[in-house]
Short mmCIF file of N, CA, C and O in Angstrom, two decimals:
data_model
loop_
_atom_site.label_atom_id
_atom_site.label_comp_id
_atom_site.label_asym_id
_atom_site.label_seq_id
_atom_site.Cartn_x
_atom_site.Cartn_y
_atom_site.Cartn_z
N ALA A 1 59.85 21.03 -29.89
CA ALA A 1 58.69 21.93 -29.10
C ALA A 1 59.09 22.10 -27.61
O ALA A 1 59.81 21.29 -27.19
N PRO A 2 58.78 22.93 -27.03
CA PRO A 2 58.48 23.64 -25.68
C PRO A 2 58.33 22.42 -24.89
O PRO A 2 57.04 21.97 -25.20
N CYS A 3 59.01 21.88 -23.95
CA CYS A 3 58.30 20.69 -22.86
C CYS A 3 58.68 20.85 -21.72
O CYS A 3 59.77 21.69 -21.03
N SER A 4 58.52 19.70 -20.75
CA SER A 4 58.60 19.71 -19.31
C SER A 4 60.66 19.54 -19.10
O SER A 4 60.91 19.73 -18.13
N GLY A 5 61.16 19.06 -20.09
CA GLY A 5 62.35 18.34 -20.04
C GLY A 5 62.62 17.34 -19.06
O GLY A 5 63.60 17.16 -18.86
N SER A 6 61.74 16.67 -19.01
CA SER A 6 61.86 15.58 -18.02
C SER A 6 62.84 14.62 -18.20
O SER A 6 63.28 13.72 -17.85
N GLY A 7 62.95 14.89 -19.74
CA GLY A 7 63.94 13.58 -20.04
C GLY A 7 65.23 13.91 -19.74
O GLY A 7 66.41 13.10 -19.71
N THR A 8 65.25 15.33 -18.99
CA THR A 8 66.63 15.43 -18.70
C THR A 8 66.97 15.50 -17.29
O THR A 8 68.18 15.67 -16.74
N TRP A 9 66.03 14.72 -16.66
CA TRP A 9 65.71 15.30 -15.10
C TRP A 9 67.03 14.32 -14.38
O TRP A 9 67.53 14.50 -13.25
N ARG A 10 67.11 13.24 -15.09
CA ARG A 10 68.23 12.23 -15.02
C ARG A 10 69.89 13.14 -14.31
O ARG A 10 70.68 12.99 -13.72
N ARG A 11 70.15 13.98 -15.19
CA ARG A 11 71.49 14.88 -14.96
C ARG A 11 71.21 16.01 -14.58
O ARG A 11 72.09 16.96 -14.14
N ASN A 12 69.89 16.39 -14.68
CA ASN A 12 69.41 17.86 -13.92
C ASN A 12 67.99 17.78 -12.89
O ASN A 12 67.09 17.59 -12.78
N PRO A 13 68.55 16.82 -11.51
CA PRO A 13 67.50 16.31 -10.93
C PRO A 13 66.57 17.46 -10.12
O PRO A 13 65.58 17.42 -9.62
N ASP A 14 67.18 18.49 -9.60
CA ASP A 14 66.96 19.90 -9.17
C ASP A 14 65.52 20.37 -9.82
O ASP A 14 64.78 20.66 -9.57
N LEU A 15 65.48 20.04 -11.42
CA LEU A 15 64.66 20.29 -12.54
C LEU A 15 63.12 20.14 -12.12
O LEU A 15 62.15 20.73 -11.69
N LYS A 16 62.83 18.46 -11.58
CA LYS A 16 62.03 18.07 -11.41
C LYS A 16 61.18 19.01 -10.30
O LYS A 16 59.81 18.62 -10.30
N TRP A 17 61.94 19.37 -9.27
CA TRP A 17 61.19 20.27 -8.29
C TRP A 17 60.83 21.50 -8.36
O TRP A 17 60.28 22.01 -7.77
N GLN A 18 61.20 21.90 -9.72
CA GLN A 18 60.56 22.95 -10.00
C GLN A 18 59.48 22.93 -10.71
O GLN A 18 59.00 24.37 -11.15
N PHE A 19 59.27 21.86 -11.49
CA PHE A 19 58.13 21.52 -12.50
C PHE A 19 56.68 21.02 -11.73
O PHE A 19 56.84 20.39 -10.86
N ASN A 20 55.64 21.70 -11.87
CA ASN A 20 54.47 21.53 -11.18
C ASN A 20 53.47 21.26 -12.38
O ASN A 20 53.46 21.51 -13.59
N PRO A 21 52.02 20.52 -11.95
CA PRO A 21 50.91 20.46 -12.96
C PRO A 21 50.65 21.39 -13.66
O PRO A 21 50.13 21.66 -14.58
N THR A 22 50.86 22.64 -13.06
CA THR A 22 50.28 23.91 -13.95
C THR A 22 51.25 24.26 -15.11
O THR A 22 50.90 24.42 -15.88
N ASP A 23 52.56 24.22 -14.84
CA ASP A 23 53.63 23.82 -15.66
C ASP A 23 53.42 23.29 -17.04
O ASP A 23 53.65 23.71 -18.03
N LEU A 24 53.07 21.92 -16.41
CA LEU A 24 52.66 20.98 -17.70
C LEU A 24 51.24 21.51 -18.41
O LEU A 24 51.46 21.20 -19.65
N ASP A 25 50.16 21.78 -17.71
CA ASP A 25 49.37 22.21 -18.59
C ASP A 25 49.70 23.29 -19.44
O ASP A 25 49.06 23.56 -20.70
N GLU A 26 50.43 24.26 -19.10
CA GLU A 26 50.87 25.48 -19.97
C GLU A 26 51.64 25.10 -21.23
O GLU A 26 51.49 25.51 -22.39
N VAL A 27 52.51 23.90 -21.04
CA VAL A 27 53.42 23.19 -22.23
C VAL A 27 52.58 22.50 -22.92
O VAL A 27 52.59 22.24 -24.02
N LEU A 28 51.30 21.80 -22.47
CA LEU A 28 50.63 21.23 -23.38
C LEU A 28 50.10 21.96 -24.30
O LEU A 28 49.99 21.81 -25.59
N ALA A 29 49.24 23.06 -23.57
CA ALA A 29 48.91 23.98 -24.64
C ALA A 29 49.38 24.76 -25.73
O ALA A 29 49.38 24.73 -26.77
N ALA A 30 50.60 24.94 -25.40
CA ALA A 30 51.72 25.83 -26.12
C ALA A 30 52.15 24.25 -27.12
O ALA A 30 52.43 24.60 -28.42
N GLN A 31 52.55 23.43 -26.84
CA GLN A 31 52.60 22.26 -28.00
C GLN A 31 51.40 22.24 -29.26
O GLN A 31 51.62 21.80 -30.13
N LYS A 32 50.26 21.96 -28.39
CA LYS A 32 49.34 21.93 -29.28
C LYS A 32 48.78 22.91 -30.17
O LYS A 32 48.95 22.83 -31.30
N SER A 33 49.29 24.20 -29.49
CA SER A 33 49.16 25.80 -30.46
C SER A 33 50.17 25.49 -31.37
O SER A 33 50.08 26.07 -32.81
N ILE A 34 51.27 24.92 -31.30
CA ILE A 34 52.63 25.06 -32.15
C ILE A 34 52.19 24.00 -33.30
O ILE A 34 52.62 24.62 -34.46
N LEU A 35 51.74 22.82 -32.90
CA LEU A 35 51.53 21.86 -33.87
C LEU A 35 50.38 22.26 -34.51
O LEU A 35 50.51 22.09 -36.20
N GLN A 36 49.44 22.73 -34.45
CA GLN A 36 48.38 23.68 -35.02
C GLN A 36 49.20 24.43 -36.07
O GLN A 36 48.33 24.26 -37.45
N SER A 37 49.78 25.46 -35.76
CA SER A 37 50.34 26.32 -36.44
C SER A 37 51.30 25.81 -37.91
O SER A 37 50.78 26.14 -38.77
N ALA A 38 51.78 25.08 -37.10
CA ALA A 38 53.16 24.41 -38.02
C ALA A 38 52.21 23.78 -38.99
O ALA A 38 52.62 23.72 -40.09
N ALA A 39 51.48 23.21 -38.76
CA ALA A 39 50.65 21.75 -39.70
C ALA A 39 49.77 22.59 -41.10
O ALA A 39 50.22 22.73 -42.31
N ARG A 40 49.96 23.96 -40.77
CA ARG A 40 49.25 24.37 -41.83
C ARG A 40 50.37 24.97 -42.86
O ARG A 40 50.16 25.83 -44.05
N LEU A 41 51.58 25.35 -42.14
CA LEU A 41 52.94 25.26 -43.26
C LEU A 41 52.98 24.56 -44.17
O LEU A 41 54.26 24.49 -44.76
N VAL A 42 52.97 23.24 -43.74
CA VAL A 42 52.97 22.07 -44.55
C VAL A 42 52.44 21.67 -45.65
O VAL A 42 51.27 21.60 -46.15
N LYS A 43 53.31 21.72 -46.88
CA LYS A 43 52.79 21.53 -48.50
C LYS A 43 52.49 20.14 -48.59
O LYS A 43 52.81 19.02 -47.62
N PRO A 44 51.52 19.74 -49.26
CA PRO A 44 51.03 18.76 -49.35
C PRO A 44 52.27 17.74 -49.85
O PRO A 44 52.83 17.98 -50.82
N GLY A 45 51.94 16.36 -49.23
CA GLY A 45 53.12 15.46 -49.35
C GLY A 45 54.42 15.97 -48.64
O GLY A 45 55.42 14.94 -48.22
N GLY A 46 54.06 17.05 -47.93
CA GLY A 46 55.29 17.58 -46.84
C GLY A 46 55.19 16.76 -45.42
O GLY A 46 54.32 16.22 -44.97
N ARG A 47 56.39 16.88 -44.93
CA ARG A 47 56.72 16.46 -43.36
C ARG A 47 56.71 17.53 -42.20
O ARG A 47 57.49 18.35 -42.50
N LEU A 48 56.18 17.03 -41.14
CA LEU A 48 56.38 17.75 -39.69
C LEU A 48 56.98 16.86 -39.10
O LEU A 48 56.50 16.12 -38.38
N ILE A 49 57.72 17.26 -37.94
CA ILE A 49 58.38 16.53 -37.27
C ILE A 49 58.24 17.46 -35.88
O ILE A 49 58.44 18.58 -35.38
N TYR A 50 57.61 16.36 -34.56
CA TYR A 50 57.54 16.79 -33.77
C TYR A 50 58.06 16.07 -32.86
O TYR A 50 58.35 15.16 -32.67
N ALA A 51 58.91 17.03 -32.01
CA ALA A 51 60.16 16.22 -30.82
C ALA A 51 59.88 17.08 -29.48
O ALA A 51 60.21 18.27 -29.51
N THR A 52 60.17 15.63 -28.45
CA THR A 52 60.59 16.90 -27.23
C THR A 52 61.80 15.90 -26.35
O THR A 52 62.09 14.91 -26.60
N CYS A 53 62.01 16.32 -25.33
CA CYS A 53 62.98 15.95 -24.77
C CYS A 53 62.15 15.81 -23.32
O CYS A 53 62.91 15.75 -22.44
N SER A 54 61.03 15.02 -23.32
CA SER A 54 60.41 14.62 -22.42
C SER A 54 59.98 13.06 -22.29
O SER A 54 59.97 12.60 -23.39
N ILE A 55 59.82 12.56 -21.04
CA ILE A 55 59.19 11.19 -20.86
C ILE A 55 58.24 11.04 -20.75
O ILE A 55 57.31 9.75 -20.39
N PHE A 56 57.28 11.78 -20.94
CA PHE A 56 55.74 11.84 -20.44
C PHE A 56 54.75 11.97 -21.42
O PHE A 56 54.84 12.44 -22.40
N ARG A 57 53.86 10.64 -21.22
CA ARG A 57 52.76 10.42 -22.69
C ARG A 57 52.33 11.37 -22.77
O ARG A 57 51.71 11.72 -23.59
N GLU A 58 51.79 12.44 -21.62
CA GLU A 58 50.78 13.43 -22.04
C GLU A 58 51.51 14.56 -23.39
O GLU A 58 50.87 15.14 -24.32
N GLU A 59 52.67 14.27 -23.15
CA GLU A 59 53.64 15.34 -23.92
C GLU A 59 54.04 14.86 -25.61
O GLU A 59 54.19 15.33 -26.20
N ASN A 60 53.93 13.23 -25.47
CA ASN A 60 54.57 12.34 -26.38
C ASN A 60 53.11 11.95 -27.31
O ASN A 60 52.52 12.44 -28.02
N GLU A 61 53.08 10.64 -27.19
CA GLU A 61 51.61 10.14 -27.72
C GLU A 61 50.52 10.46 -27.54
O GLU A 61 49.88 10.72 -28.64
N MET A 62 50.23 10.94 -26.33
CA MET A 62 48.80 11.37 -26.23
C MET A 62 48.99 12.73 -26.93
O MET A 62 47.73 13.22 -27.54
N GLN A 63 49.98 13.93 -26.90
CA GLN A 63 49.71 15.13 -28.02
C GLN A 63 49.63 14.78 -29.07
O GLN A 63 49.07 15.33 -30.22
N VAL A 64 50.48 13.32 -29.98
CA VAL A 64 50.25 13.44 -31.30
C VAL A 64 48.62 12.73 -31.31
O VAL A 64 48.38 13.12 -32.73
N ASP A 65 48.51 11.40 -30.71
CA ASP A 65 47.02 11.32 -30.83
C ASP A 65 45.97 12.29 -30.89
O ASP A 65 45.13 12.59 -31.87
N ASN A 66 45.84 13.39 -30.04
CA ASN A 66 45.07 14.76 -29.95
C ASN A 66 45.20 15.61 -31.18
O ASN A 66 44.27 15.96 -32.01
N PHE A 67 46.54 15.77 -31.59
CA PHE A 67 46.99 16.52 -33.00
C PHE A 67 46.11 15.71 -34.11
O PHE A 67 45.53 16.39 -35.17
N LEU A 68 46.28 14.56 -34.54
CA LEU A 68 45.97 13.50 -35.69
C LEU A 68 44.28 13.81 -35.52
O LEU A 68 43.45 13.92 -36.30
N ARG A 69 43.69 13.67 -34.18
CA ARG A 69 42.18 13.69 -34.33
C ARG A 69 41.60 15.02 -34.65
O ARG A 69 40.80 14.85 -35.54
N ASN A 70 42.57 16.21 -34.02
CA ASN A 70 42.09 17.56 -34.30
C ASN A 70 42.18 17.59 -35.82
O ASN A 70 41.16 18.38 -36.32
N VAL A 71 43.34 17.60 -36.04
CA VAL A 71 43.56 18.06 -37.61
C VAL A 71 42.91 17.56 -38.82
O VAL A 71 42.51 18.03 -39.71
N ASN A 72 42.64 15.97 -38.55
CA ASN A 72 42.13 15.30 -39.42
C ASN A 72 40.61 15.17 -39.16
O ASN A 72 40.04 15.02 -40.46
N ASP A 73 39.99 15.45 -37.94
CA ASP A 73 38.52 15.73 -38.32
C ASP A 73 38.16 16.88 -37.90
O ASP A 73 36.85 17.04 -38.60
N CYS A 74 38.77 17.54 -37.52
CA CYS A 74 37.74 18.85 -37.16
C CYS A 74 38.46 20.41 -38.31
O CYS A 74 37.85 21.07 -38.29
N ASP A 75 39.51 20.39 -38.73
CA ASP A 75 40.13 21.09 -39.67
C ASP A 75 40.15 21.02 -40.93
O ASP A 75 40.93 20.44 -41.74
N LYS A 76 38.99 21.34 -41.60
CA LYS A 76 38.48 20.94 -43.08
C LYS A 76 39.62 21.86 -43.75
O LYS A 76 39.42 21.54 -45.13
N ASN A 77 40.37 22.94 -43.43
CA ASN A 77 41.38 24.01 -44.56
C ASN A 77 42.25 22.70 -44.42
O ASN A 77 43.44 23.39 -45.39
N LEU A 78 42.82 21.67 -43.75
CA LEU A 78 44.10 21.24 -44.29
C LEU A 78 43.82 19.31 -44.65
O LEU A 78 42.67 18.77 -44.23
N SER A 79 44.80 19.19 -45.33
CA SER A 79 44.32 17.61 -46.01
C SER A 79 44.95 16.80 -44.66
O SER A 79 45.57 17.34 -43.95
N GLU A 80 44.55 15.67 -44.79
CA GLU A 80 44.77 14.66 -43.51
C GLU A 80 46.44 14.55 -43.57
O GLU A 80 47.31 14.13 -44.55
N PHE A 81 46.74 14.31 -42.46
CA PHE A 81 47.83 13.99 -41.82
C PHE A 81 48.14 12.33 -41.47
O PHE A 81 47.05 11.88 -40.88
N LYS A 82 49.06 11.83 -41.22
CA LYS A 82 49.46 10.58 -40.98
C LYS A 82 50.88 10.47 -40.22
O LYS A 82 51.85 11.23 -40.46
N VAL A 83 51.29 9.37 -39.33
CA VAL A 83 52.36 8.94 -38.79
C VAL A 83 53.26 8.32 -39.73
O VAL A 83 52.94 7.46 -39.82
N VAL A 84 54.56 8.85 -39.94
CA VAL A 84 55.19 8.04 -40.48
C VAL A 84 56.03 7.19 -39.94
O VAL A 84 56.44 7.56 -38.71
N CYS A 85 56.16 5.65 -39.86
CA CYS A 85 56.67 4.58 -38.95
C CYS A 85 58.05 5.15 -38.71
O CYS A 85 58.92 5.60 -39.72
N ALA A 86 58.59 5.10 -37.65
CA ALA A 86 60.15 5.77 -37.10
C ALA A 86 60.90 4.71 -38.03
O ALA A 86 61.89 5.16 -38.14
N LYS A 87 60.95 3.49 -38.34
CA LYS A 87 61.75 2.34 -38.33
C LYS A 87 61.60 2.84 -40.11
O LYS A 87 62.82 2.54 -40.43
N LYS A 88 61.34 3.38 -40.72
CA LYS A 88 60.89 3.73 -42.09
C LYS A 88 62.26 4.98 -42.35
O LYS A 88 62.58 5.06 -43.02
N ILE A 89 62.37 5.87 -41.11
CA ILE A 89 63.35 7.03 -41.27
C ILE A 89 64.91 6.66 -40.21
O ILE A 89 65.55 6.97 -40.60
N TRP A 90 64.61 6.22 -38.88
CA TRP A 90 65.59 5.86 -38.71
C TRP A 90 66.09 4.43 -38.62
O TRP A 90 65.16 3.59 -38.10
N ASP A 91 67.55 3.94 -38.41
CA ASP A 91 67.75 2.61 -38.60
C ASP A 91 68.35 2.33 -37.03
O ASP A 91 69.61 2.32 -37.24
N LYS A 92 67.21 2.42 -36.11
CA LYS A 92 67.64 2.24 -34.85
C LYS A 92 66.59 1.51 -34.60
O LYS A 92 65.38 1.83 -34.27
N ASN A 93 66.88 0.72 -32.99
CA ASN A 93 66.05 -0.16 -32.67
C ASN A 93 65.37 1.14 -31.33
O ASN A 93 66.37 1.21 -30.43
N THR A 94 64.04 1.07 -31.53
CA THR A 94 63.61 2.26 -30.42
C THR A 94 62.85 1.09 -29.50
O THR A 94 62.50 -0.02 -29.76
N HIS A 95 62.48 1.84 -28.56
CA HIS A 95 61.99 1.07 -27.18
C HIS A 95 60.47 1.06 -27.25
O HIS A 95 59.89 0.92 -26.16
N SER A 96 59.73 1.71 -28.47
CA SER A 96 58.52 1.78 -28.89
C SER A 96 57.44 0.27 -28.92
O SER A 96 56.63 0.85 -28.87
N GLY A 97 58.24 -0.22 -29.59
CA GLY A 97 58.01 -1.71 -29.62
C GLY A 97 58.84 -2.19 -30.52
O GLY A 97 59.92 -1.51 -31.13
N ASP A 98 58.77 -3.74 -30.64
CA ASP A 98 59.93 -4.53 -31.65
C ASP A 98 59.24 -4.87 -32.72
O ASP A 98 60.15 -5.32 -33.58
N SER A 99 58.39 -4.19 -33.24
CA SER A 99 57.58 -4.83 -34.75
C SER A 99 58.38 -3.86 -35.84
O SER A 99 58.98 -2.58 -35.32
N GLU A 100 58.39 -4.06 -37.03
CA GLU A 100 58.55 -2.75 -38.02
C GLU A 100 57.87 -2.04 -38.15
O GLU A 100 58.10 -1.15 -38.53
N ASN A 101 56.76 -1.75 -37.38
CA ASN A 101 55.93 -0.98 -37.58
C ASN A 101 56.23 0.05 -36.10
O ASN A 101 54.88 0.61 -35.83
N VAL A 102 57.08 0.38 -35.70
CA VAL A 102 57.57 1.61 -34.88
C VAL A 102 56.94 2.88 -34.97
O VAL A 102 57.30 3.32 -36.04
N SER A 103 55.64 3.12 -34.43
CA SER A 103 55.42 4.97 -34.88
C SER A 103 56.01 5.81 -34.29
O SER A 103 56.28 6.72 -35.06
N TYR A 104 56.95 5.52 -33.31
CA TYR A 104 57.72 6.65 -32.85
C TYR A 104 59.06 6.80 -32.45
O TYR A 104 59.50 5.46 -32.18
N LEU A 105 59.97 7.52 -32.71
CA LEU A 105 61.32 7.37 -32.10
C LEU A 105 61.08 7.47 -30.13
O LEU A 105 60.74 8.95 -30.04
N SER A 106 61.33 6.71 -29.73
CA SER A 106 61.35 6.91 -28.02
C SER A 106 62.64 6.26 -27.85
O SER A 106 62.71 5.26 -27.41
N ILE A 107 63.53 7.37 -26.95
CA ILE A 107 64.37 7.32 -25.81
C ILE A 107 64.43 7.35 -24.61
O ILE A 107 63.94 8.27 -24.24
N ALA A 108 64.50 6.30 -23.85
CA ALA A 108 64.63 6.45 -22.41
C ALA A 108 65.86 6.43 -21.53
O ALA A 108 66.52 5.52 -21.92
N PRO A 109 65.98 7.42 -20.46
CA PRO A 109 67.26 7.57 -19.93
C PRO A 109 67.29 6.09 -19.12
O PRO A 109 68.70 5.32 -19.22
N HIS A 110 66.46 5.04 -18.59
CA HIS A 110 66.19 3.76 -17.79
C HIS A 110 66.56 2.71 -19.18
O HIS A 110 67.44 1.91 -18.57
N LYS A 111 66.70 2.85 -20.25
CA LYS A 111 66.60 1.83 -21.10
C LYS A 111 68.21 2.26 -21.82
O LYS A 111 68.63 1.42 -22.46
N ASP A 112 68.29 3.52 -22.16
CA ASP A 112 69.25 3.62 -23.19
C ASP A 112 70.42 4.60 -22.46
O ASP A 112 71.63 4.91 -23.28
N GLY A 113 70.37 4.97 -21.23
CA GLY A 113 71.40 5.50 -20.53
C GLY A 113 71.78 7.10 -21.03
O GLY A 113 72.82 7.41 -21.00
N VAL A 114 70.66 7.59 -21.44
CA VAL A 114 71.00 8.95 -22.23
C VAL A 114 69.79 9.82 -21.70
O VAL A 114 68.51 9.10 -21.20
N ASP A 115 69.72 11.21 -21.86
CA ASP A 115 68.52 11.78 -22.07
C ASP A 115 67.17 11.14 -22.25
O ASP A 115 67.52 10.39 -23.56
N GLY A 116 66.08 11.45 -22.12
CA GLY A 116 64.65 11.21 -23.11
C GLY A 116 64.54 12.22 -23.84
O GLY A 116 64.73 12.87 -23.90
N PHE A 117 63.88 11.53 -24.93
CA PHE A 117 63.73 11.71 -26.13
C PHE A 117 62.80 11.17 -26.92
O PHE A 117 62.42 10.11 -27.03
N PHE A 118 61.63 12.03 -27.59
CA PHE A 118 60.84 11.68 -28.14
C PHE A 118 60.68 12.15 -29.59
O PHE A 118 60.54 13.74 -29.95
N ALA A 119 59.97 11.75 -30.77
CA ALA A 119 59.62 12.27 -31.72
C ALA A 119 59.19 11.22 -32.77
O ALA A 119 58.75 10.10 -32.70
N ALA A 120 58.24 12.02 -33.30
CA ALA A 120 56.94 11.61 -34.41
C ALA A 120 57.47 12.64 -35.42
O ALA A 120 57.41 13.59 -35.44
N VAL A 121 56.77 11.70 -36.71
CA VAL A 121 56.89 12.25 -37.98
C VAL A 121 55.76 12.29 -38.70
O VAL A 121 55.23 11.18 -38.79
N PHE A 122 54.93 13.17 -38.71
CA PHE A 122 53.93 13.17 -39.87
C PHE A 122 53.75 13.88 -41.20
O PHE A 122 55.29 14.47 -41.18
N GLU A 123 53.34 13.40 -41.93
CA GLU A 123 53.37 13.14 -43.57
C GLU A 123 51.98 13.65 -44.01
O GLU A 123 50.89 13.15 -43.10
N ARG A 124 51.97 15.03 -44.75
CA ARG A 124 50.76 15.39 -44.89
C ARG A 124 50.00 15.00 -46.36
O ARG A 124 50.99 14.45 -47.27
N ASN A 125 49.09 14.19 -46.65
CA ASN A 125 48.33 13.72 -48.19
C ASN A 125 49.00 14.51 -48.98
O ASN A 125 48.84 16.10 -48.88
N ALA A 126 49.35 13.95 -50.25
CA ALA A 126 49.95 14.46 -51.11
C ALA A 126 48.94 15.21 -51.79
O ALA A 126 49.13 16.32 -53.07
N THR A 127 47.52 14.84 -51.89
CA THR A 127 46.44 15.47 -52.58
C THR A 127 45.67 16.73 -51.86
O THR A 127 45.76 17.00 -50.66
N LYS A 128 45.64 18.06 -52.45
CA LYS A 128 45.05 19.36 -51.65
C LYS A 128 43.73 19.12 -51.38
O LYS A 128 43.13 18.05 -52.10
N PRO A 129 42.87 19.34 -49.98
CA PRO A 129 41.75 19.40 -49.79
C PRO A 129 41.06 20.03 -50.79
O PRO A 129 41.10 20.93 -51.48
N LYS A 130 39.58 19.60 -51.27
CA LYS A 130 38.53 20.06 -52.01
C LYS A 130 37.79 21.23 -51.32
O LYS A 130 37.73 21.07 -50.10
#
């Protein structure tokens, strides 16, 4: 998804001075729109991956929470989506938690020495809505 690119600021520090709160609002709106549009294309039982190179909670965990709340509660044309546990997909130790139920893949520059990255995998309910 389009994002702030905050996960790359470690190697491109000048970018953080070019990004402002208005830019963040625009990026958040674009992310929301893209997720809602893409969700309509996912077949029952299919998956949708949401990924950013951001370390901001607003673009990552909060965007995922908002998507799930809106798509599952408000849009009756879509069957329910859930987040697939990251540990079940990537055999990698993530920094979102140490349990087997880590919801997202989250990589941080200060912990992993690489660009920041976030990914969530949604899976659409296998049954069609009535």
